Amino acid sequence: MKKITISGLQKKKAAGEKITMLTAYDASFAKMFDEQNVDILLIGDSLGMVLQGEDDTLPVTVDDIAYHTRAVRKGTQRAFVVADMPFMSYPTPVAAYENAAKIMAAGASMVKIEGGTWLAETISGLVERSVPVCGHLGLTPQSVHVIGGFKVQGREEDKAAKLLADAKALEAAGAQMLVLECVPTSLAKTVSEALSIPVIGIGAGAQTDGQVLVMHDMFGISANYMPKFSKNFLVETGDMRKAVQKYIEDVQSGAFPGPEHSFE
């Protein structure tokens, strides 16, 4: 079984092949997702909400992420493993280096950080120190109190232009992948076409290079609510493995996300 690498993901983008990503937090689910050929497993700071019962992702610590990353890595043979850097774990480049080292040592192949152009120096420094980086733009959950809630981003012309400029800046700084969350479909398409790195969408329409979902949302078992951009694949298949297979098939065919899961 050939292991997924960042160069392999970039080749998928170049070939127009859709990339699939799911969150995972333990060895058992990681093994199941890996066996179903999900491309990327993300240890998301979403664990604060779906595992710990918090209202947002802010209480999650580096130690929390490292713990779950170690568990996911033990269940993974093929998939590419990405781990979030949690709230205030990268306020300065030096802090980012120290915390990223802990997460990479736990088994991540790449770290994900939220924010725009202000992170260029941090990303460049991480890459120079052999830490691959995935950016995250649009709705950035760690900034939920600044943006006033979980809202669609980039609908206004000036904000769309800034998001595109931020995306280009992150790529120029060395980011090798980007997650776009809750942005209009047209903007996500523009960003995906403007970048040479894979762009993974969540609530960003079907024209990104791939999709990511929180596993609890995909199975319809989230404690609080089902986001508009998600879909319960378990209810229509009745089996977790079949649900993962259906998710992969629908992403690859372009059937998911549909208009009902996207924003204009």
PDB file of C-alpha atoms in Angstrom:
ATOM      1  CA  MET A   1       0.000   0.000   0.000  1.00  0.00           C
ATOM      2  CA  LYS A   2       1.614   3.233  -1.178  1.00  0.00           C
ATOM      3  CA  LYS A   3       1.874   5.917   1.490  1.00  0.00           C
ATOM      4  CA  ILE A   4       0.351   9.306   0.699  1.00  0.00           C
ATOM      5  CA  THR A   5       2.850  12.180   0.603  1.00  0.00           C
ATOM      6  CA  ILE A   6       2.522  15.897   0.003  1.00  0.00           C
ATOM      7  CA  SER A   7       4.039  15.447  -3.462  1.00  0.00           C
ATOM      8  CA  GLY A   8       1.409  12.804  -4.174  1.00  0.00           C
ATOM      9  CA  LEU A   9      -1.333  15.200  -3.109  1.00  0.00           C
ATOM     10  CA  GLN A  10       0.100  17.901  -5.360  1.00  0.00           C
ATOM     11  CA  LYS A  11       0.069  15.423  -8.253  1.00  0.00           C
ATOM     12  CA  LYS A  12      -3.601  14.717  -7.536  1.00  0.00           C
ATOM     13  CA  LYS A  13      -4.355  18.422  -7.854  1.00  0.00           C
ATOM     14  CA  ALA A  14      -2.418  18.667 -11.105  1.00  0.00           C
ATOM     15  CA  ALA A  15      -4.317  15.678 -12.496  1.00  0.00           C
ATOM     16  CA  GLY A  16      -7.691  17.025 -11.382  1.00  0.00           C
ATOM     17  CA  GLU A  17      -8.221  14.145  -8.941  1.00  0.00           C
ATOM     18  CA  LYS A  18     -10.203  15.089  -5.846  1.00  0.00           C
ATOM     19  CA  ILE A  19      -8.539  14.748  -2.423  1.00  0.00           C
ATOM     20  CA  THR A  20     -10.436  13.375   0.581  1.00  0.00           C
ATOM     21  CA  MET A  21      -9.801  14.361   4.196  1.00  0.00           C
ATOM     22  CA  LEU A  22     -11.537  13.437   7.451  1.00  0.00           C
ATOM     23  CA  THR A  23     -10.810  14.324  11.040  1.00  0.00           C
ATOM     24  CA  ALA A  24      -9.666  11.468  13.284  1.00  0.00           C
ATOM     25  CA  TYR A  25      -8.813  11.454  16.962  1.00  0.00           C
ATOM     26  CA  ASP A  26      -7.979   7.843  17.868  1.00  0.00           C
ATOM     27  CA  ALA A  27      -6.304   4.725  16.487  1.00  0.00           C
ATOM     28  CA  SER A  28      -9.501   2.761  15.798  1.00  0.00           C
ATOM     29  CA  PHE A  29     -11.187   5.333  13.568  1.00  0.00           C
ATOM     30  CA  ALA A  30      -7.850   6.240  11.987  1.00  0.00           C
ATOM     31  CA  LYS A  31      -7.388   2.581  11.010  1.00  0.00           C
ATOM     32  CA  MET A  32     -10.881   2.375   9.532  1.00  0.00           C
ATOM     33  CA  PHE A  33     -10.492   5.591   7.523  1.00  0.00           C
ATOM     34  CA  ASP A  34      -7.023   4.519   6.403  1.00  0.00           C
ATOM     35  CA  GLU A  35      -8.314   1.147   5.212  1.00  0.00           C
ATOM     36  CA  GLN A  36     -11.070   2.879   3.215  1.00  0.00           C
ATOM     37  CA  ASN A  37      -8.366   4.933   1.454  1.00  0.00           C
ATOM     38  CA  VAL A  38      -9.090   8.408   2.827  1.00  0.00           C
ATOM     39  CA  ASP A  39      -6.149  10.523   1.639  1.00  0.00           C
ATOM     40  CA  ILE A  40      -5.626  12.764   4.678  1.00  0.00           C
ATOM     41  CA  LEU A  41      -6.430  12.404   8.374  1.00  0.00           C
ATOM     42  CA  LEU A  42      -6.685  15.638  10.342  1.00  0.00           C
ATOM     43  CA  ILE A  43      -6.285  15.790  14.093  1.00  0.00           C
ATOM     44  CA  GLY A  44      -8.416  18.909  14.373  1.00  0.00           C
ATOM     45  CA  ASP A  45      -8.782  21.224  17.322  1.00  0.00           C
ATOM     46  CA  SER A  46     -12.443  20.454  16.651  1.00  0.00           C
ATOM     47  CA  LEU A  47     -11.783  17.782  19.277  1.00  0.00           C
ATOM     48  CA  GLY A  48     -12.525  20.480  21.830  1.00  0.00           C
ATOM     49  CA  MET A  49     -16.125  20.583  20.644  1.00  0.00           C
ATOM     50  CA  VAL A  50     -16.830  16.992  19.553  1.00  0.00           C
ATOM     51  CA  LEU A  51     -14.785  15.137  22.197  1.00  0.00           C
ATOM     52  CA  GLN A  52     -14.487  17.538  25.134  1.00  0.00           C
ATOM     53  CA  GLY A  53     -17.903  19.197  24.867  1.00  0.00           C
ATOM     54  CA  GLU A  54     -16.574  22.766  24.678  1.00  0.00           C
ATOM     55  CA  ASP A  55     -18.451  25.587  22.959  1.00  0.00           C
ATOM     56  CA  ASP A  56     -15.485  26.346  20.681  1.00  0.00           C
ATOM     57  CA  THR A  57     -11.942  25.183  19.940  1.00  0.00           C
ATOM     58  CA  LEU A  58     -10.084  27.661  22.136  1.00  0.00           C
ATOM     59  CA  PRO A  59      -9.507  25.482  25.245  1.00  0.00           C
ATOM     60  CA  VAL A  60      -7.617  22.814  23.256  1.00  0.00           C
ATOM     61  CA  THR A  61      -3.931  22.586  24.178  1.00  0.00           C
ATOM     62  CA  VAL A  62      -0.787  21.455  22.390  1.00  0.00           C
ATOM     63  CA  ASP A  63      -0.678  18.461  24.732  1.00  0.00           C
ATOM     64  CA  ASP A  64      -4.251  17.546  23.698  1.00  0.00           C
ATOM     65  CA  ILE A  65      -3.295  17.637  20.019  1.00  0.00           C
ATOM     66  CA  ALA A  66      -0.083  15.682  20.617  1.00  0.00           C
ATOM     67  CA  TYR A  67      -1.955  12.983  22.565  1.00  0.00           C
ATOM     68  CA  HIS A  68      -4.518  12.434  19.816  1.00  0.00           C
ATOM     69  CA  THR A  69      -1.878  12.676  17.088  1.00  0.00           C
ATOM     70  CA  ARG A  70       0.061   9.809  18.681  1.00  0.00           C
ATOM     71  CA  ALA A  71      -3.124   7.725  18.763  1.00  0.00           C
ATOM     72  CA  VAL A  72      -4.038   8.474  15.141  1.00  0.00           C
ATOM     73  CA  ARG A  73      -0.518   7.766  13.911  1.00  0.00           C
ATOM     74  CA  LYS A  74      -0.618   4.310  15.496  1.00  0.00           C
ATOM     75  CA  GLY A  75      -3.724   3.471  13.473  1.00  0.00           C
ATOM     76  CA  THR A  76      -2.401   4.846  10.192  1.00  0.00           C
ATOM     77  CA  GLN A  77      -0.303   3.177   7.504  1.00  0.00           C
ATOM     78  CA  ARG A  78      -1.247   4.946   4.275  1.00  0.00           C
ATOM     79  CA  ALA A  79      -2.930   8.307   4.899  1.00  0.00           C
ATOM     80  CA  PHE A  80      -1.164  11.654   5.223  1.00  0.00           C
ATOM     81  CA  VAL A  81      -1.485  12.922   8.814  1.00  0.00           C
ATOM     82  CA  VAL A  82      -2.060  16.632   9.506  1.00  0.00           C
ATOM     83  CA  ALA A  83      -2.475  18.126  12.982  1.00  0.00           C
ATOM     84  CA  ASP A  84      -3.849  21.484  14.057  1.00  0.00           C
ATOM     85  CA  MET A  85      -1.763  23.916  16.027  1.00  0.00           C
ATOM     86  CA  PRO A  86      -4.251  25.098  18.658  1.00  0.00           C
ATOM     87  CA  PHE A  87      -5.195  28.573  19.828  1.00  0.00           C
ATOM     88  CA  MET A  88      -2.229  30.772  20.810  1.00  0.00           C
ATOM     89  CA  SER A  89       0.342  28.062  20.141  1.00  0.00           C
ATOM     90  CA  TYR A  90       1.951  30.209  17.417  1.00  0.00           C
ATOM     91  CA  PRO A  91       1.757  33.874  18.565  1.00  0.00           C
ATOM     92  CA  THR A  92       5.425  34.334  17.616  1.00  0.00           C
ATOM     93  CA  PRO A  93       7.662  32.372  15.242  1.00  0.00           C
ATOM     94  CA  VAL A  94       9.717  30.992  18.137  1.00  0.00           C
ATOM     95  CA  ALA A  95       6.615  29.736  19.963  1.00  0.00           C
ATOM     96  CA  ALA A  96       5.419  28.171  16.713  1.00  0.00           C
ATOM     97  CA  TYR A  97       8.725  26.340  16.253  1.00  0.00           C
ATOM     98  CA  GLU A  98       8.650  24.910  19.769  1.00  0.00           C
ATOM     99  CA  ASN A  99       5.014  23.796  19.653  1.00  0.00           C
ATOM    100  CA  ALA A 100       5.217  22.464  16.101  1.00  0.00           C
ATOM    101  CA  ALA A 101       8.195  20.328  17.169  1.00  0.00           C
ATOM    102  CA  LYS A 102       6.042  18.669  19.853  1.00  0.00           C
ATOM    103  CA  ILE A 103       3.250  17.953  17.397  1.00  0.00           C
ATOM    104  CA  MET A 104       5.568  16.621  14.698  1.00  0.00           C
ATOM    105  CA  ALA A 105       7.331  14.419  17.255  1.00  0.00           C
ATOM    106  CA  ALA A 106       3.921  12.978  18.164  1.00  0.00           C
ATOM    107  CA  GLY A 107       3.506  11.719  14.602  1.00  0.00           C
ATOM    108  CA  ALA A 108       2.143  14.500  12.388  1.00  0.00           C
ATOM    109  CA  SER A 109       3.444  14.875   8.838  1.00  0.00           C
ATOM    110  CA  MET A 110       2.243  18.492   8.627  1.00  0.00           C
ATOM    111  CA  VAL A 111       0.832  21.152  10.947  1.00  0.00           C
ATOM    112  CA  LYS A 112      -2.119  23.419  10.176  1.00  0.00           C
ATOM    113  CA  ILE A 113      -2.336  27.020  11.321  1.00  0.00           C
ATOM    114  CA  GLU A 114      -5.084  29.628  10.966  1.00  0.00           C
ATOM    115  CA  GLY A 115      -4.455  33.117   9.647  1.00  0.00           C
ATOM    116  CA  GLY A 116      -3.376  35.258   6.727  1.00  0.00           C
ATOM    117  CA  THR A 117      -0.380  37.283   5.616  1.00  0.00           C
ATOM    118  CA  TRP A 118       0.763  37.990   9.174  1.00  0.00           C
ATOM    119  CA  LEU A 119       1.814  34.327   9.371  1.00  0.00           C
ATOM    120  CA  ALA A 120       4.223  34.511   6.417  1.00  0.00           C
ATOM    121  CA  GLU A 121       7.345  34.791   8.574  1.00  0.00           C
ATOM    122  CA  THR A 122       6.194  31.972  10.842  1.00  0.00           C
ATOM    123  CA  ILE A 123       5.408  29.673   7.901  1.00  0.00           C
ATOM    124  CA  SER A 124       8.732  30.432   6.222  1.00  0.00           C
ATOM    125  CA  GLY A 125      10.576  29.691   9.466  1.00  0.00           C
ATOM    126  CA  LEU A 126       8.711  26.441  10.039  1.00  0.00           C
ATOM    127  CA  VAL A 127       9.417  25.218   6.513  1.00  0.00           C
ATOM    128  CA  GLU A 128      13.102  26.150   6.877  1.00  0.00           C
ATOM    129  CA  ARG A 129      13.102  23.986  10.013  1.00  0.00           C
ATOM    130  CA  SER A 130      11.591  21.020   8.126  1.00  0.00           C
ATOM    131  CA  VAL A 131       8.003  21.458   9.345  1.00  0.00           C
ATOM    132  CA  PRO A 132       5.485  21.272   6.467  1.00  0.00           C
ATOM    133  CA  VAL A 133       2.593  23.709   6.845  1.00  0.00           C
ATOM    134  CA  CYS A 134      -1.068  23.772   5.823  1.00  0.00           C
ATOM    135  CA  GLY A 135      -2.745  27.170   5.970  1.00  0.00           C
ATOM    136  CA  HIS A 136      -6.376  27.819   6.935  1.00  0.00           C
ATOM    137  CA  LEU A 137      -8.406  30.793   5.679  1.00  0.00           C
ATOM    138  CA  GLY A 138     -12.034  31.873   5.603  1.00  0.00           C
ATOM    139  CA  LEU A 139     -13.882  30.978   8.772  1.00  0.00           C
ATOM    140  CA  THR A 140     -11.043  30.434  11.215  1.00  0.00           C
ATOM    141  CA  PRO A 141     -12.617  28.933  14.369  1.00  0.00           C
ATOM    142  CA  GLN A 142      -9.834  30.169  16.659  1.00  0.00           C
ATOM    143  CA  SER A 143     -10.887  33.734  15.731  1.00  0.00           C
ATOM    144  CA  VAL A 144     -14.580  33.122  16.415  1.00  0.00           C
ATOM    145  CA  HIS A 145     -14.808  35.898  19.026  1.00  0.00           C
ATOM    146  CA  VAL A 146     -13.158  38.433  16.726  1.00  0.00           C
ATOM    147  CA  ILE A 147     -15.348  37.690  13.711  1.00  0.00           C
ATOM    148  CA  GLY A 148     -18.484  37.489  15.832  1.00  0.00           C
ATOM    149  CA  GLY A 149     -19.435  33.839  15.490  1.00  0.00           C
ATOM    150  CA  PHE A 150     -19.317  31.027  12.969  1.00  0.00           C
ATOM    151  CA  LYS A 151     -20.101  33.091   9.869  1.00  0.00           C
ATOM    152  CA  VAL A 152     -19.431  32.824   6.135  1.00  0.00           C
ATOM    153  CA  GLN A 153     -16.369  34.864   5.166  1.00  0.00           C
ATOM    154  CA  GLY A 154     -15.395  36.668   1.947  1.00  0.00           C
ATOM    155  CA  ARG A 155     -18.802  37.676   0.634  1.00  0.00           C
ATOM    156  CA  GLU A 156     -17.852  41.351   0.301  1.00  0.00           C
ATOM    157  CA  GLU A 157     -15.598  42.292  -2.633  1.00  0.00           C
ATOM    158  CA  ASP A 158     -12.832  43.785  -0.482  1.00  0.00           C
ATOM    159  CA  LYS A 159     -12.780  40.835   1.911  1.00  0.00           C
ATOM    160  CA  ALA A 160     -12.710  38.383  -0.989  1.00  0.00           C
ATOM    161  CA  ALA A 161      -9.735  40.246  -2.460  1.00  0.00           C
ATOM    162  CA  LYS A 162      -7.942  40.140   0.890  1.00  0.00           C
ATOM    163  CA  LEU A 163      -8.559  36.415   1.287  1.00  0.00           C
ATOM    164  CA  LEU A 164      -7.121  35.761  -2.173  1.00  0.00           C
ATOM    165  CA  ALA A 165      -4.089  37.916  -1.369  1.00  0.00           C
ATOM    166  CA  ASP A 166      -3.624  36.059   1.929  1.00  0.00           C
ATOM    167  CA  ALA A 167      -3.802  32.700   0.153  1.00  0.00           C
ATOM    168  CA  LYS A 168      -1.118  33.757  -2.321  1.00  0.00           C
ATOM    169  CA  ALA A 169       1.049  35.064   0.540  1.00  0.00           C
ATOM    170  CA  LEU A 170       0.790  31.784   2.440  1.00  0.00           C
ATOM    171  CA  GLU A 171       1.810  29.814  -0.642  1.00  0.00           C
ATOM    172  CA  ALA A 172       4.707  32.182  -1.307  1.00  0.00           C
ATOM    173  CA  ALA A 173       5.866  31.744   2.294  1.00  0.00           C
ATOM    174  CA  GLY A 174       6.058  27.985   1.814  1.00  0.00           C
ATOM    175  CA  ALA A 175       2.660  26.563   2.781  1.00  0.00           C
ATOM    176  CA  GLN A 176       2.100  23.332   0.853  1.00  0.00           C
ATOM    177  CA  MET A 177      -1.651  23.020   1.365  1.00  0.00           C
ATOM    178  CA  LEU A 178      -4.592  25.254   2.274  1.00  0.00           C
ATOM    179  CA  VAL A 179      -7.960  24.687   3.939  1.00  0.00           C
ATOM    180  CA  LEU A 180     -10.764  27.079   2.979  1.00  0.00           C
ATOM    181  CA  GLU A 181     -13.714  27.110   5.376  1.00  0.00           C
ATOM    182  CA  CYS A 182     -17.140  28.678   4.855  1.00  0.00           C
ATOM    183  CA  VAL A 183     -16.482  30.913   1.879  1.00  0.00           C
ATOM    184  CA  PRO A 184     -18.615  31.479  -1.243  1.00  0.00           C
ATOM    185  CA  THR A 185     -18.233  28.828  -3.926  1.00  0.00           C
ATOM    186  CA  SER A 186     -17.061  31.344  -6.523  1.00  0.00           C
ATOM    187  CA  LEU A 187     -14.306  32.656  -4.253  1.00  0.00           C
ATOM    188  CA  ALA A 188     -13.149  29.132  -3.404  1.00  0.00           C
ATOM    189  CA  LYS A 189     -12.929  28.350  -7.123  1.00  0.00           C
ATOM    190  CA  THR A 190     -10.863  31.493  -7.738  1.00  0.00           C
ATOM    191  CA  VAL A 191      -8.456  30.664  -4.916  1.00  0.00           C
ATOM    192  CA  SER A 192      -8.085  27.030  -5.982  1.00  0.00           C
ATOM    193  CA  GLU A 193      -7.259  28.049  -9.544  1.00  0.00           C
ATOM    194  CA  ALA A 194      -4.829  30.755  -8.413  1.00  0.00           C
ATOM    195  CA  LEU A 195      -2.705  28.430  -6.255  1.00  0.00           C
ATOM    196  CA  SER A 196      -0.453  25.557  -7.268  1.00  0.00           C
ATOM    197  CA  ILE A 197      -0.869  23.873  -3.855  1.00  0.00           C
ATOM    198  CA  PRO A 198      -3.921  21.700  -2.995  1.00  0.00           C
ATOM    199  CA  VAL A 199      -6.901  23.639  -1.648  1.00  0.00           C
ATOM    200  CA  ILE A 200      -9.222  21.623   0.597  1.00  0.00           C
ATOM    201  CA  GLY A 201     -12.709  22.978   1.155  1.00  0.00           C
ATOM    202  CA  ILE A 202     -15.255  22.718   3.935  1.00  0.00           C
ATOM    203  CA  GLY A 203     -18.356  24.755   3.219  1.00  0.00           C
ATOM    204  CA  ALA A 204     -16.554  26.099   0.138  1.00  0.00           C
ATOM    205  CA  GLY A 205     -18.335  24.323  -2.700  1.00  0.00           C
ATOM    206  CA  ALA A 206     -17.289  21.457  -4.947  1.00  0.00           C
ATOM    207  CA  GLN A 207     -14.691  23.238  -7.061  1.00  0.00           C
ATOM    208  CA  THR A 208     -11.813  23.070  -4.581  1.00  0.00           C
ATOM    209  CA  ASP A 209      -9.176  20.357  -4.973  1.00  0.00           C
ATOM    210  CA  GLY A 210     -10.678  18.283  -2.178  1.00  0.00           C
ATOM    211  CA  GLN A 211     -12.989  18.186   0.818  1.00  0.00           C
ATOM    212  CA  VAL A 212     -12.713  17.752   4.577  1.00  0.00           C
ATOM    213  CA  LEU A 213     -15.406  16.922   7.109  1.00  0.00           C
ATOM    214  CA  VAL A 214     -15.436  16.433  10.860  1.00  0.00           C
ATOM    215  CA  MET A 215     -16.023  12.703  11.315  1.00  0.00           C
ATOM    216  CA  HIS A 216     -18.759  13.239  13.904  1.00  0.00           C
ATOM    217  CA  ASP A 217     -20.687  15.392  11.429  1.00  0.00           C
ATOM    218  CA  MET A 218     -20.274  12.825   8.654  1.00  0.00           C
ATOM    219  CA  PHE A 219     -21.754  10.152  10.928  1.00  0.00           C
ATOM    220  CA  GLY A 220     -24.498  12.458  12.242  1.00  0.00           C
ATOM    221  CA  ILE A 221     -23.405  12.107  15.869  1.00  0.00           C
ATOM    222  CA  SER A 222     -22.233  15.633  16.721  1.00  0.00           C
ATOM    223  CA  ALA A 223     -23.492  16.707  20.134  1.00  0.00           C
ATOM    224  CA  ASN A 224     -24.712  20.192  19.250  1.00  0.00           C
ATOM    225  CA  TYR A 225     -25.827  20.749  15.658  1.00  0.00           C
ATOM    226  CA  MET A 226     -25.249  19.677  12.057  1.00  0.00           C
ATOM    227  CA  PRO A 227     -23.512  22.410  10.034  1.00  0.00           C
ATOM    228  CA  LYS A 228     -25.088  23.364   6.704  1.00  0.00           C
ATOM    229  CA  PHE A 229     -21.936  22.292   4.880  1.00  0.00           C
ATOM    230  CA  SER A 230     -21.975  18.760   6.281  1.00  0.00           C
ATOM    231  CA  LYS A 231     -23.919  15.641   5.354  1.00  0.00           C
ATOM    232  CA  ASN A 232     -24.883  12.559   7.356  1.00  0.00           C
ATOM    233  CA  PHE A 233     -23.493   9.758   5.200  1.00  0.00           C
ATOM    234  CA  LEU A 234     -24.266   7.127   7.831  1.00  0.00           C
ATOM    235  CA  VAL A 235     -28.029   7.596   7.688  1.00  0.00           C
ATOM    236  CA  GLU A 236     -28.151   6.675   3.994  1.00  0.00           C
ATOM    237  CA  THR A 237     -25.743   3.733   4.201  1.00  0.00           C
ATOM    238  CA  GLY A 238     -26.370   2.229   7.662  1.00  0.00           C
ATOM    239  CA  ASP A 239     -22.734   1.227   8.062  1.00  0.00           C
ATOM    240  CA  MET A 240     -19.713   3.313   9.041  1.00  0.00           C
ATOM    241  CA  ARG A 241     -17.378   1.792   6.460  1.00  0.00           C
ATOM    242  CA  LYS A 242     -19.956   2.199   3.722  1.00  0.00           C
ATOM    243  CA  ALA A 243     -20.526   5.777   4.864  1.00  0.00           C
ATOM    244  CA  VAL A 244     -16.816   6.537   4.418  1.00  0.00           C
ATOM    245  CA  GLN A 245     -16.854   4.848   1.007  1.00  0.00           C
ATOM    246  CA  LYS A 246     -19.884   6.918  -0.015  1.00  0.00           C
ATOM    247  CA  TYR A 247     -18.184  10.117   1.159  1.00  0.00           C
ATOM    248  CA  ILE A 248     -15.106   9.309  -0.929  1.00  0.00           C
ATOM    249  CA  GLU A 249     -17.195   8.408  -3.989  1.00  0.00           C
ATOM    250  CA  ASP A 250     -19.296  11.569  -3.749  1.00  0.00           C
ATOM    251  CA  VAL A 251     -16.256  13.831  -3.325  1.00  0.00           C
ATOM    252  CA  GLN A 252     -14.453  12.207  -6.249  1.00  0.00           C
ATOM    253  CA  SER A 253     -17.502  12.438  -8.512  1.00  0.00           C
ATOM    254  CA  GLY A 254     -18.320  16.016  -7.497  1.00  0.00           C
ATOM    255  CA  ALA A 255     -21.704  15.011  -6.050  1.00  0.00           C
ATOM    256  CA  PHE A 256     -20.627  16.303  -2.640  1.00  0.00           C
ATOM    257  CA  PRO A 257     -20.808  19.031  -1.646  1.00  0.00           C
ATOM    258  CA  GLY A 258     -23.970  19.995  -3.464  1.00  0.00           C
ATOM    259  CA  PRO A 259     -25.523  23.484  -3.612  1.00  0.00           C
ATOM    260  CA  GLU A 260     -27.388  22.753  -0.379  1.00  0.00           C
ATOM    261  CA  HIS A 261     -24.042  22.346   1.414  1.00  0.00           C
ATOM    262  CA  SER A 262     -22.454  25.469  -0.077  1.00  0.00           C
ATOM    263  CA  PHE A 263     -22.647  29.264   0.131  1.00  0.00           C
ATOM    264  CA  GLU A 264     -23.111  31.900  -2.556  1.00  0.00           C
TER     265      GLU A 264
END
